[in-house]
Each structure stands twice: as C-alpha cells, then as structure tokens.
PDB file of C-alpha atoms in Angstrom:
ATOM      1  CA  ASP V   1       0.000   0.000   0.000  1.00  0.00           C
ATOM      2  CA  THR V   2       1.146   3.506  -0.764  1.00  0.00           C
ATOM      3  CA  VAL V   3       1.191   6.475   1.561  1.00  0.00           C
ATOM      4  CA  GLY V   4      -1.685   7.939  -0.495  1.00  0.00           C
ATOM      5  CA  GLN V   5      -3.847   4.852   0.141  1.00  0.00           C
ATOM      6  CA  PHE V   6      -2.992   5.059   3.848  1.00  0.00           C
ATOM      7  CA  LEU V   7      -4.024   8.721   3.949  1.00  0.00           C
ATOM      8  CA  GLU V   8      -7.364   7.869   2.311  1.00  0.00           C
ATOM      9  CA  LEU V   9      -8.009   5.270   5.041  1.00  0.00           C
ATOM     10  CA  VAL V  10      -7.051   7.811   7.706  1.00  0.00           C
ATOM     11  CA  ARG V  11      -9.406  10.384   6.151  1.00  0.00           C
ATOM     12  CA  CYS V  12     -12.310   7.900   6.128  1.00  0.00           C
ATOM     13  CA  ASP V  13     -11.624   6.800   9.693  1.00  0.00           C
ATOM     14  CA  LEU V  14     -11.311  10.346  11.047  1.00  0.00           C
ATOM     15  CA  GLY V  15     -14.396  11.390   9.085  1.00  0.00           C
ATOM     16  CA  LYS V  16     -16.502   9.309  11.478  1.00  0.00           C
ATOM     17  CA  GLU V  17     -15.492  11.532  14.407  1.00  0.00           C
ATOM     18  CA  PHE V  18     -14.679  14.836  12.719  1.00  0.00           C
ATOM     19  CA  ARG V  19     -17.237  16.163  10.225  1.00  0.00           C
ATOM     20  CA  GLU V  20     -14.748  18.587   8.687  1.00  0.00           C
ATOM     21  CA  MET V  21     -12.684  15.623   7.454  1.00  0.00           C
ATOM     22  CA  GLY V  22     -15.538  14.713   5.115  1.00  0.00           C
ATOM     23  CA  ASN V  23     -14.757  17.825   3.072  1.00  0.00           C
ATOM     24  CA  VAL V  24     -11.012  17.084   2.810  1.00  0.00           C
ATOM     25  CA  SER V  25      -9.552  14.883   0.085  1.00  0.00           C
ATOM     26  CA  SER V  26      -6.691  12.534   0.855  1.00  0.00           C
ATOM     27  CA  ASP V  27      -4.555  14.605  -1.556  1.00  0.00           C
ATOM     28  CA  ALA V  28      -4.871  17.473   0.917  1.00  0.00           C
ATOM     29  CA  LEU V  29      -3.254  15.411   3.692  1.00  0.00           C
ATOM     30  CA  LEU V  30       0.450  14.946   4.448  1.00  0.00           C
ATOM     31  CA  TYR V  31       2.176  12.059   6.210  1.00  0.00           C
ATOM     32  CA  VAL V  32       5.195  13.230   8.215  1.00  0.00           C
ATOM     33  CA  LYS V  33       7.698  10.765   9.668  1.00  0.00           C
ATOM     34  CA  GLU V  34      10.941  11.751  11.427  1.00  0.00           C
ATOM     35  CA  ASP V  35      10.647  15.370  10.155  1.00  0.00           C
ATOM     36  CA  LEU V  36      10.216  14.152   6.565  1.00  0.00           C
ATOM     37  CA  ILE V  37       7.105  14.638   4.442  1.00  0.00           C
ATOM     38  CA  ILE V  38       6.625  11.271   2.743  1.00  0.00           C
ATOM     39  CA  PRO V  39       5.309  11.568  -0.852  1.00  0.00           C
ATOM     40  CA  GLN V  40       1.992   9.818  -1.496  1.00  0.00           C
ATOM     41  CA  ASP V  41       3.289   7.600  -4.306  1.00  0.00           C
ATOM     42  CA  ILE V  42       5.864   5.804  -2.130  1.00  0.00           C
ATOM     43  CA  SER V  43       4.847   2.424  -0.698  1.00  0.00           C
ATOM     44  CA  PHE V  44       5.431   1.424   2.893  1.00  0.00           C
ATOM     45  CA  TYR V  45       6.783  -1.912   1.656  1.00  0.00           C
ATOM     46  CA  ASP V  46       9.523  -0.204  -0.353  1.00  0.00           C
ATOM     47  CA  MET V  47      10.540   1.973   2.585  1.00  0.00           C
ATOM     48  CA  ILE V  48      10.689  -1.024   4.937  1.00  0.00           C
ATOM     49  CA  ALA V  49      12.424  -3.340   2.418  1.00  0.00           C
ATOM     50  CA  THR V  50      15.091  -0.765   1.576  1.00  0.00           C
ATOM     51  CA  ARG V  51      15.522   0.199   5.229  1.00  0.00           C
ATOM     52  CA  ALA V  52      14.770   3.828   4.402  1.00  0.00           C
ATOM     53  CA  ARG V  53      16.557   6.288   6.633  1.00  0.00           C
ATOM     54  CA  GLY V  54      15.371   9.620   7.883  1.00  0.00           C
ATOM     55  CA  LYS V  55      17.117  12.453   9.640  1.00  0.00           C
ATOM     56  CA  SER V  56      17.445  10.700  12.983  1.00  0.00           C
ATOM     57  CA  GLY V  57      17.754   7.056  11.928  1.00  0.00           C
ATOM     58  CA  PRO V  58      15.574   4.407  10.323  1.00  0.00           C
ATOM     59  CA  LEU V  59      12.063   5.473   9.297  1.00  0.00           C
ATOM     60  CA  PHE V  60      10.686   2.030  10.152  1.00  0.00           C
ATOM     61  CA  ASN V  61      12.448  -0.571  12.248  1.00  0.00           C
ATOM     62  CA  PHE V  62      11.016  -4.004  12.900  1.00  0.00           C
ATOM     63  CA  ASP V  63      14.222  -5.762  13.947  1.00  0.00           C
ATOM     64  CA  VAL V  64      14.116  -7.903  17.061  1.00  0.00           C
ATOM     65  CA  HIS V  65      16.864  -7.326  19.584  1.00  0.00           C
ATOM     66  CA  GLU V  66      17.441  -7.377  23.310  1.00  0.00           C
ATOM     67  CA  ASP V  67      16.971  -4.138  25.200  1.00  0.00           C
ATOM     68  CA  ILE V  68      20.025  -3.973  27.388  1.00  0.00           C
ATOM     69  CA  ARG V  69      20.367  -0.720  29.259  1.00  0.00           C
ATOM     70  CA  LEU V  70      23.741  -0.531  30.860  1.00  0.00           C
ATOM     71  CA  GLY V  71      25.481   2.612  31.981  1.00  0.00           C
ATOM     72  CA  ALA V  72      24.650   6.143  30.959  1.00  0.00           C
ATOM     73  CA  LEU V  73      22.853   6.771  27.691  1.00  0.00           C
ATOM     74  CA  ASP V  74      25.115   8.320  25.078  1.00  0.00           C
ATOM     75  CA  SER V  75      23.293  10.889  22.920  1.00  0.00           C
ATOM     76  CA  ARG V  76      25.913  10.465  20.174  1.00  0.00           C
ATOM     77  CA  VAL V  77      24.851   6.841  19.572  1.00  0.00           C
ATOM     78  CA  GLU V  78      22.111   6.496  16.969  1.00  0.00           C
ATOM     79  CA  LYS V  79      18.930   4.982  18.282  1.00  0.00           C
ATOM     80  CA  ASP V  80      17.129   2.484  16.107  1.00  0.00           C
ATOM     81  CA  GLU V  81      13.712   3.114  17.579  1.00  0.00           C
ATOM     82  CA  SER V  82      11.054   4.544  15.330  1.00  0.00           C
ATOM     83  CA  HIS V  83       8.608   7.284  16.303  1.00  0.00           C
ATOM     84  CA  PRO V  84       4.949   7.516  15.284  1.00  0.00           C
ATOM     85  CA  GLY V  85       4.156   9.491  12.152  1.00  0.00           C
ATOM     86  CA  LYS V  86       1.883  12.517  11.918  1.00  0.00           C
ATOM     87  CA  VAL V  87      -0.979  13.200   9.529  1.00  0.00           C
ATOM     88  CA  VAL V  88      -1.673  16.885   8.913  1.00  0.00           C
ATOM     89  CA  GLU V  89      -3.660  18.910   6.426  1.00  0.00           C
ATOM     90  CA  ARG V  90      -1.533  20.491   3.701  1.00  0.00           C
ATOM     91  CA  ARG V  91      -3.383  23.764   4.388  1.00  0.00           C
ATOM     92  CA  TRP V  92      -2.246  23.666   8.040  1.00  0.00           C
ATOM     93  CA  TYR V  93       1.339  22.983   6.938  1.00  0.00           C
ATOM     94  CA  ASP V  94       1.306  25.864   4.442  1.00  0.00           C
ATOM     95  CA  ARG V  95       0.112  28.255   7.172  1.00  0.00           C
ATOM     96  CA  ASN V  96       2.586  26.987   9.803  1.00  0.00           C
ATOM     97  CA  LYS V  97       5.729  25.949   7.909  1.00  0.00           C
ATOM     98  CA  HIS V  98       7.650  28.866   9.401  1.00  0.00           C
ATOM     99  CA  ILE V  99       6.895  27.659  12.954  1.00  0.00           C
ATOM    100  CA  PHE V 100       8.420  24.703  14.820  1.00  0.00           C
ATOM    101  CA  PRO V 101       7.959  21.749  14.281  1.00  0.00           C
ATOM    102  CA  ALA V 102       6.787  22.255  10.677  1.00  0.00           C
ATOM    103  CA  SER V 103       9.789  24.500  10.005  1.00  0.00           C
ATOM    104  CA  ARG V 104      11.989  21.385  10.314  1.00  0.00           C
ATOM    105  CA  TRP V 105      10.059  19.271   7.817  1.00  0.00           C
ATOM    106  CA  GLU V 106      11.272  18.608   4.287  1.00  0.00           C
ATOM    107  CA  ILE V 107      10.192  16.360   1.403  1.00  0.00           C
ATOM    108  CA  TYR V 108      11.619  12.838   1.679  1.00  0.00           C
ATOM    109  CA  ASP V 109      14.102  11.917  -1.032  1.00  0.00           C
ATOM    110  CA  PRO V 110      15.162   8.219  -1.006  1.00  0.00           C
ATOM    111  CA  ALA V 111      18.446   9.092  -2.741  1.00  0.00           C
ATOM    112  CA  LYS V 112      19.493  11.711  -0.180  1.00  0.00           C
ATOM    113  CA  GLU V 113      21.852  10.986   2.716  1.00  0.00           C
ATOM    114  CA  TYR V 114      20.562  12.897   5.699  1.00  0.00           C
ATOM    115  CA  GLY V 115      23.753  12.502   7.736  1.00  0.00           C
ATOM    116  CA  SER V 116      23.890  13.883  11.230  1.00  0.00           C
ATOM    117  CA  TYR V 117      20.830  15.391  12.809  1.00  0.00           C
ATOM    118  CA  THR V 118      20.751  18.065  15.463  1.00  0.00           C
ATOM    119  CA  ILE V 119      17.920  19.207  17.662  1.00  0.00           C
ATOM    120  CA  HIS V 120      18.775  22.821  16.837  1.00  0.00           C
ATOM    121  CA  GLY V 121      18.665  22.573  13.046  1.00  0.00           C
ATOM    122  CA  GLY V 122      22.429  22.876  12.608  1.00  0.00           C
ATOM    123  CA  GLU V 123      22.758  26.232  14.324  1.00  0.00           C
ATOM    124  CA  VAL V 124      25.921  26.690  16.271  1.00  0.00           C
ATOM    125  CA  ASN V 125      26.112  29.096  19.172  1.00  0.00           C
ATOM    126  CA  LYS V 126      29.479  30.825  19.010  1.00  0.00           C
ATOM    127  CA  LYS V 127      30.969  32.477  22.050  1.00  0.00           C
ATOM    128  CA  LYS V 128      31.619  36.168  21.669  1.00  0.00           C
ATOM    129  CA  LYS V 129      35.195  37.198  22.247  1.00  0.00           C
TER     130      LYS V 129
END
C-alpha cells in the first residue's frame, strides 16, 4: 500500500469523528515521519524493504533485539527506535511551515543521505570574544 492509500483510510476513519474531514480529500493530507514529508506515491513496503533512513535514523524498524540498558545513555549513539508518524492537512502545513515543528520538515528523497541530525537545526552558538 502507498502512503496515499494510507491517507485515504485515515481520512475515512477520522471522518466518522470529525465532520470537517468529510470535506477534505486525501490529496490534501500529508504524512510526516521523522521530520520528513513522505510523498503519497511511495509504498510502505519499499521503505521497509530498503531500510529507508530519515534524519534521525531508520524510518521504520522491525528488527528484534534485546533491550540492554547498561550505563549512561550516550546521545551520540544512533537509536534504532522509530517514532509515530503525523498526519496533517496540507493547508495547516502551508500556514505553519515557518513555525516549529513544521519549520523542520522537508520532502523525503530516497536518494538523499541525511547525515547527522541536530535538535537545533544545525545552528551553532558561538561564544563572543
């Protein structure tokens, strides 16, 4: 199934509780995962099979491993846990893309290496001399 098909199911499901969702098409919805806007033509299978990576690690991770928590947690070590995605209206995004968290979002590109990820968007605070 593609992200577009998923968004149509979300729209139908939310339409039962929220009347305003009945007037919204699935094309007007965005799926955001790990600060990346996932295009509607991409399939979840392809992202899982290719182990698609986002800004902070894997977009989807279904590996089985032991959870051994020893010592202090090191923030420099990449975590392989996946966070829930968000579904938002494109109209909301267009109005709020200059405000956090939407200001951090960008279109997912499977060919792009996202490299290191910072919680401050790459800003560096320099000490004044």
